N, CA, C and O atoms as a DFTB+ gen file, in Angstrom:
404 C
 N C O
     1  1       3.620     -17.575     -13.105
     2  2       4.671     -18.536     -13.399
     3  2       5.190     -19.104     -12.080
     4  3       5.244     -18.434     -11.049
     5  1       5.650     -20.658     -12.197
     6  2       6.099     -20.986     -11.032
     7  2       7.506     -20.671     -10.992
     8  3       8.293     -20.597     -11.936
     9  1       7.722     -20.480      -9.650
    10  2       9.240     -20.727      -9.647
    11  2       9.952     -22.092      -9.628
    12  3       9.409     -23.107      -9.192
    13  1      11.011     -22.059     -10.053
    14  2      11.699     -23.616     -10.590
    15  2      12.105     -24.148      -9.304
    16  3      11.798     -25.322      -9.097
    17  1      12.940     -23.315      -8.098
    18  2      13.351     -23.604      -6.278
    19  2      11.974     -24.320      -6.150
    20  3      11.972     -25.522      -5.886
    21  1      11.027     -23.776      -6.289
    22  2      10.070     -24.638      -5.917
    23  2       9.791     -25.751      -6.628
    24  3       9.488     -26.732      -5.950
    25  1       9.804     -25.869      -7.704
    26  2       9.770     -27.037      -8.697
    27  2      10.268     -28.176      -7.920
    28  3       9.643     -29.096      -7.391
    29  1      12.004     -27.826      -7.978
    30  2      12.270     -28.818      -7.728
    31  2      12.504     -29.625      -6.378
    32  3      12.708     -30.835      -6.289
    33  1      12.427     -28.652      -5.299
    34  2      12.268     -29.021      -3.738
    35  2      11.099     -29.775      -4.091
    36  3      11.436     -30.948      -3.930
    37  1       9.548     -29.731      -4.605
    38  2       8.779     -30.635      -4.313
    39  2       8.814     -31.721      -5.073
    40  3       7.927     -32.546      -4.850
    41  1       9.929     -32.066      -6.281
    42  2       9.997     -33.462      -7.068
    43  2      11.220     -33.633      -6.010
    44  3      11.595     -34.707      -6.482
    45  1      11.993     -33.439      -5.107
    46  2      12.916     -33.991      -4.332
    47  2      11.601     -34.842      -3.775
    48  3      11.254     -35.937      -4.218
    49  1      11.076     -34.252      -2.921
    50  2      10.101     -34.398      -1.834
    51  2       9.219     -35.170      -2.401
    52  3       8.574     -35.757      -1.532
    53  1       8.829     -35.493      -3.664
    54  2       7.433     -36.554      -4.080
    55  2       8.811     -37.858      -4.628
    56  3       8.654     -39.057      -4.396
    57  1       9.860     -37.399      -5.228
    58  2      10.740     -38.626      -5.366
    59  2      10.879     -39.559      -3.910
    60  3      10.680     -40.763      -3.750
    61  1      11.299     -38.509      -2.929
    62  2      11.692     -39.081      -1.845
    63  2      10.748     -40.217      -1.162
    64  3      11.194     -41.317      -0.838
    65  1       9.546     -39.871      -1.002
    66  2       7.946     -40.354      -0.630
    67  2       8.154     -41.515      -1.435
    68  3       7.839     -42.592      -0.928
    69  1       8.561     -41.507      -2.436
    70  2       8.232     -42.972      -3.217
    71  2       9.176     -43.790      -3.389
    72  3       8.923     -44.867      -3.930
    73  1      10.646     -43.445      -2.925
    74  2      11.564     -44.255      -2.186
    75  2      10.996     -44.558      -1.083
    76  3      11.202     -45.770      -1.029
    77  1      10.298     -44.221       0.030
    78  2      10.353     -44.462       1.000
    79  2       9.065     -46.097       1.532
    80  3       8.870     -46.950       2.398
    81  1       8.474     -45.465      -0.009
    82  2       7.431     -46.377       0.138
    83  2       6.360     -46.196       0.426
    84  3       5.749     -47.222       0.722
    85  1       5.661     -45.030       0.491
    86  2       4.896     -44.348       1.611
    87  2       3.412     -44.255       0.187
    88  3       2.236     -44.324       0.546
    89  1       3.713     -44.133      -0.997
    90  2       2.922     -44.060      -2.051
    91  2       3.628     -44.094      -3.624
    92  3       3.694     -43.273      -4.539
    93  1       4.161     -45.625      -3.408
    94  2       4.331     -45.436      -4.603
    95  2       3.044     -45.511      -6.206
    96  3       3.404     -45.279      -7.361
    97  1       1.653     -45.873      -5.801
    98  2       1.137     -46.224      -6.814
    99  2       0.757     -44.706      -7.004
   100  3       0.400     -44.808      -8.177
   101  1       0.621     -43.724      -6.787
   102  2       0.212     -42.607      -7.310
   103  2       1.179     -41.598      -7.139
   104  3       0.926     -40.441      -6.804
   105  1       2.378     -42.100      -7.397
   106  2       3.744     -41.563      -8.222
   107  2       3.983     -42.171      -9.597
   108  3       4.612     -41.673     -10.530
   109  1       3.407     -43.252      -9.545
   110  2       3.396     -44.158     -11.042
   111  2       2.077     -43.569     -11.625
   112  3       2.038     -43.906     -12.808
   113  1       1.437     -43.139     -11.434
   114  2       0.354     -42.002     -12.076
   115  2       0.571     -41.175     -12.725
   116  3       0.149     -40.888     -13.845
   117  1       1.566     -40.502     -11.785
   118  2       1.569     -38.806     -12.379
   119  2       3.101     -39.222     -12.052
   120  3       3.246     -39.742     -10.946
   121  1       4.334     -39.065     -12.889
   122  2       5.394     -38.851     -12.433
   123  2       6.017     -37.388     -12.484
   124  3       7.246     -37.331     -12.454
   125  1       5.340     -36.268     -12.553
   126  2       5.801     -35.249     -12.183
   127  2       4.779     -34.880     -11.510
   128  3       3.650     -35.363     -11.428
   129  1       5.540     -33.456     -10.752
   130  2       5.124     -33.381      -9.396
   131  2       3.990     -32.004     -10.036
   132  3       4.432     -31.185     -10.842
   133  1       2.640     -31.946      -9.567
   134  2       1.709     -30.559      -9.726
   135  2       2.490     -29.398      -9.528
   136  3       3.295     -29.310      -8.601
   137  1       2.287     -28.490     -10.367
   138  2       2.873     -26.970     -10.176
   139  2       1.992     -26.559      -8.779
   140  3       0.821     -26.784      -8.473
   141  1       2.994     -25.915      -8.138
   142  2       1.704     -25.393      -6.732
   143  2       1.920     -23.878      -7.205
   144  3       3.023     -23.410      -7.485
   145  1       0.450     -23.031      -7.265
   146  2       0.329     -21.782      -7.614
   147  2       0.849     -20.691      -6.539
   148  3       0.857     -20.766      -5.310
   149  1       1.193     -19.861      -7.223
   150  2       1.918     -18.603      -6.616
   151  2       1.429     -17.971      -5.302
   152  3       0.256     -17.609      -5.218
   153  1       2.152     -17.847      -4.428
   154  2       1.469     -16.535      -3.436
   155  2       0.752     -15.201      -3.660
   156  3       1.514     -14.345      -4.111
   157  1      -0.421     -14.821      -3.480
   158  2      -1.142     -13.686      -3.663
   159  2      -0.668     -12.495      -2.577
   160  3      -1.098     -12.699      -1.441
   161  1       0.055     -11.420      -2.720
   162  2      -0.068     -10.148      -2.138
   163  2      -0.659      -9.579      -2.672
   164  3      -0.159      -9.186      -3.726
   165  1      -1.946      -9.171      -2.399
   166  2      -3.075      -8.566      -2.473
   167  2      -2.869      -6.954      -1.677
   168  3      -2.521      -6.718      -0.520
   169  1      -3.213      -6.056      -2.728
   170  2      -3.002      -4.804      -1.816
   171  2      -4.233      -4.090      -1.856
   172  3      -4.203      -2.862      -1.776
   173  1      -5.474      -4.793      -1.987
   174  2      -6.673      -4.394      -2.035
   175  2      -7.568      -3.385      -0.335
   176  3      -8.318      -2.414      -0.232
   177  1      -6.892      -4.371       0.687
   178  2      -7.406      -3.770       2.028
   179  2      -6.483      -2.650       2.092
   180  3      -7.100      -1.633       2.409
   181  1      -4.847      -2.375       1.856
   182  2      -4.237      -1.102       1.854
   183  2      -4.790       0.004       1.478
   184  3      -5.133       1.036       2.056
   185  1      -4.848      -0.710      -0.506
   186  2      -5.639       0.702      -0.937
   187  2      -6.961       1.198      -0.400
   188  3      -7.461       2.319      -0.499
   189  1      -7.407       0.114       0.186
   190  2      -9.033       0.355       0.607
   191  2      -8.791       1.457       1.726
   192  3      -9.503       2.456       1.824
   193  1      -7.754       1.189       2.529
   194  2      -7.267       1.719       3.962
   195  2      -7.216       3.628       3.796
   196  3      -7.846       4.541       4.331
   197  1      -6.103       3.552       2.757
   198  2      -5.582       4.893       2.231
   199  2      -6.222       5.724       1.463
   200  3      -5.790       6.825       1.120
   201  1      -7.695       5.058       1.031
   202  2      -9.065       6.014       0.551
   203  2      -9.657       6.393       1.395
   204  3     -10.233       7.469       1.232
   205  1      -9.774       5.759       2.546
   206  2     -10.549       6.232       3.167
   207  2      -9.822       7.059       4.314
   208  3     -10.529       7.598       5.166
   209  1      -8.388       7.185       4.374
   210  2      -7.677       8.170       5.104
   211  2      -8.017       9.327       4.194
   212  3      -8.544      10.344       4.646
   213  1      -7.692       9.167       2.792
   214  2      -7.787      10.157       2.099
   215  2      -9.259      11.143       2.523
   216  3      -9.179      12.370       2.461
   217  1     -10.212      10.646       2.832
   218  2     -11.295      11.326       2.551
   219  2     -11.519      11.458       4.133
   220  3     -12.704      11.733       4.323
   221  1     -10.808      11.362       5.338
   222  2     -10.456      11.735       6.791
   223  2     -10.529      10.869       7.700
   224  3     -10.381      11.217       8.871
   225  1     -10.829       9.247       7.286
   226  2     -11.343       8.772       8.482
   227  2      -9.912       8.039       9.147
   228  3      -8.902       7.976       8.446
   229  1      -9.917       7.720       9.971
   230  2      -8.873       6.963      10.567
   231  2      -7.803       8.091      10.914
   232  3      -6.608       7.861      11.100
   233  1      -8.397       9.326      10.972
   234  2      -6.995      10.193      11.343
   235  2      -7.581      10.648      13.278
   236  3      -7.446      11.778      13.747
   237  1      -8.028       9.771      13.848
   238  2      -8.303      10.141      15.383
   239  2      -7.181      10.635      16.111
   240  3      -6.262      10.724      15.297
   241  1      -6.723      11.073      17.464
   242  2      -5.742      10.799      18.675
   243  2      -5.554       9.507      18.535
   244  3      -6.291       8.541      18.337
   245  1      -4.192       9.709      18.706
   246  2      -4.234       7.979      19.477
   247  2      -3.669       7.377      18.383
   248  3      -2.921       6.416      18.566
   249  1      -3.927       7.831      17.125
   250  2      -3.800       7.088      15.644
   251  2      -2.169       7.004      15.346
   252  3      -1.581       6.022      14.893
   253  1      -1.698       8.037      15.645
   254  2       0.276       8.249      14.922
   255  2       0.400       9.593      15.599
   256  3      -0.316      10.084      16.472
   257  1       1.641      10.153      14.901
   258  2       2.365      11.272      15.561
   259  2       1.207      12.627      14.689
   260  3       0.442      12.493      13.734
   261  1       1.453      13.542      15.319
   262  2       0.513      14.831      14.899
   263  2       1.135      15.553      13.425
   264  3       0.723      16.517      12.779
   265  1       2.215      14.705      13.230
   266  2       2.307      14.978      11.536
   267  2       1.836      14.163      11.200
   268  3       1.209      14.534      10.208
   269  1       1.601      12.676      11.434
   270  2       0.583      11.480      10.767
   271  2      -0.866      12.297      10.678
   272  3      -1.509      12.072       9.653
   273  1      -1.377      13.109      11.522
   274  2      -2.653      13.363      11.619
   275  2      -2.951      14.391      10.809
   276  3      -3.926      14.401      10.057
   277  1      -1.994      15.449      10.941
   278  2      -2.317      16.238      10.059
   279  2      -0.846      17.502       9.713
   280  3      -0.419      18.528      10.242
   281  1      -0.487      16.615       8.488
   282  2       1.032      17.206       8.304
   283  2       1.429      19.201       8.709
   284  3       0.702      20.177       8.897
   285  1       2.188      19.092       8.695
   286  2       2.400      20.630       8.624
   287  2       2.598      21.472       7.293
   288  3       2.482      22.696       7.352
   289  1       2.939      20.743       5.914
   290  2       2.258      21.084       5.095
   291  2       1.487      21.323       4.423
   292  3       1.515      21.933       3.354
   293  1       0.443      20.726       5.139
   294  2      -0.995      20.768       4.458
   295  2      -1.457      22.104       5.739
   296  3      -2.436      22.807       5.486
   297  1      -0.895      22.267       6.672
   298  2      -1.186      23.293       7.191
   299  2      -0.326      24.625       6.649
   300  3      -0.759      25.772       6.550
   301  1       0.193      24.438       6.525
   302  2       0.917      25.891       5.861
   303  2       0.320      26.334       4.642
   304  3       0.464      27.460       4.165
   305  1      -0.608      25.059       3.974
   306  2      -0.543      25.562       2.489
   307  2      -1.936      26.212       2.598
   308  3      -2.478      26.960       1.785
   309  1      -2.505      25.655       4.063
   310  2      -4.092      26.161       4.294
   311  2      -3.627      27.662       4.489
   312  3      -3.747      28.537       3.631
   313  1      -3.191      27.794       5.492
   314  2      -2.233      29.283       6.090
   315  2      -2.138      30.359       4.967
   316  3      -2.560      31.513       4.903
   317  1      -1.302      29.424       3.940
   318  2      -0.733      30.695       2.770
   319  2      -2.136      31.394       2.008
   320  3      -2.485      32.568       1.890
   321  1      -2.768      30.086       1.548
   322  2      -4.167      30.622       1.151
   323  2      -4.928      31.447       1.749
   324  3      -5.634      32.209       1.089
   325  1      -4.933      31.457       2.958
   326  2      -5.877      32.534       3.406
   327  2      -5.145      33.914       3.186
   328  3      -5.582      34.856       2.525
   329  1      -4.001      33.856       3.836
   330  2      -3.359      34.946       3.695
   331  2      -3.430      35.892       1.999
   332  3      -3.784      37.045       1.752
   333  1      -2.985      34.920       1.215
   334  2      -3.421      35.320      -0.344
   335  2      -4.504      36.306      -0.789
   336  3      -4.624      37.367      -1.401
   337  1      -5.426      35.126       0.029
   338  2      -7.153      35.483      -0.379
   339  2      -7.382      36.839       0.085
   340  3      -7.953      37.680      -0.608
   341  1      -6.829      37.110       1.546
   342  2      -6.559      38.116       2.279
   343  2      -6.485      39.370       1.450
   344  3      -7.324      40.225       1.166
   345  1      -4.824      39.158       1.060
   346  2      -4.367      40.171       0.020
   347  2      -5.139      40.792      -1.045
   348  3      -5.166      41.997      -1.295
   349  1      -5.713      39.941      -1.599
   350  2      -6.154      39.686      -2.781
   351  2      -7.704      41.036      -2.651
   352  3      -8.013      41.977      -3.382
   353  1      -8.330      40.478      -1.356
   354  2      -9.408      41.296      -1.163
   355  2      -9.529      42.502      -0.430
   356  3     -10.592      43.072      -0.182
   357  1      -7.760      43.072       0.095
   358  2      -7.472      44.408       0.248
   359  2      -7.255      44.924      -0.511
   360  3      -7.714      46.063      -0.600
   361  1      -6.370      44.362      -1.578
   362  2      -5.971      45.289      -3.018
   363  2      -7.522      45.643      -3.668
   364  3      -7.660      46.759      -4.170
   365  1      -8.359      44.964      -3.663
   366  2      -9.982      45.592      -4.230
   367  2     -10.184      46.155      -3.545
   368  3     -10.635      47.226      -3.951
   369  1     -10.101      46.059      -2.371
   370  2     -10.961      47.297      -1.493
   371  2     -10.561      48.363      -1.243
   372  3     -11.093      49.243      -0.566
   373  1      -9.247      48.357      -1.964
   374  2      -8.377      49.972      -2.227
   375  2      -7.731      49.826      -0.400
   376  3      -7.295      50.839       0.146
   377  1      -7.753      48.908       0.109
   378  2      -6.857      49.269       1.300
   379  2      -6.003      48.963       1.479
   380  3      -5.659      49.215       2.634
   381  1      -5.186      48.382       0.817
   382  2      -3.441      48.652       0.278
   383  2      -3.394      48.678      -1.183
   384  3      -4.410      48.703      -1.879
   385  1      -2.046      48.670      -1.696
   386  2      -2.008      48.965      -3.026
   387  2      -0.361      49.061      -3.305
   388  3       0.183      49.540      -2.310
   389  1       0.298      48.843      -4.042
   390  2       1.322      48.559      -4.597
   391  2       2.673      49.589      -4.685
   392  3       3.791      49.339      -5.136
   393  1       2.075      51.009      -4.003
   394  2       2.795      52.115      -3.521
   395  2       3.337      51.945      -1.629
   396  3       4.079      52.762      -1.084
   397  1       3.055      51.357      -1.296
   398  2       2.668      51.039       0.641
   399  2       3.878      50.532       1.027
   400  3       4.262      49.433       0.626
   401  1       4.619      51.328       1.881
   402  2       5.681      50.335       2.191
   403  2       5.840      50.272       3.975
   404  3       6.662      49.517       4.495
């Protein structure tokens, strides 16, 4: 949809032109003024951008701050997991156990 600010700034502006003299026979043509189509923000190269961060590229030196590169939550959550996994495969191996303090 157009906007109407624009509407009518350009029938000021094609009225004006044909006061001025500058074209009046193809104002007597068309006496309203063409809709001019909308601006495109396109967020196609963003998303394109942020897939392919997603999957690691664009995270070099040099790129942002060392939480841009690689947050500290995504490091902690690596951290906790191991630790877990850790746990997880002493309690089988009978080398701790739920009496241990």
């Amino acid at each position: 949809m157009v906007s109407l600010t624009l509407q009518k700034r350009r029938a000021c502006s094609s009225s004006a032109e044909v006061r001025s003299g500058s074209t009046p026979m193809r104002a007597a043509k068309s006496p309203w003024p063409t809709p001019e189509p909308t601006k495109i923000h396109s967020r196609s190269r963003a998303l394109r951008m942020k897939e392919a961060e997603r999957k690691g590229r664009h995270s070099d030196m040099c790129k942002g701050s060392r939480e841009a590169r690689l947050p500290t939550k995504i490091l902690w959550m690596r951290r906790m997991r191991v630790l877990r996994h850790l746990l997880c495969k002493y309690r089988e191996s009978k080398k701790i156990d739920n009496t241990m303090t």
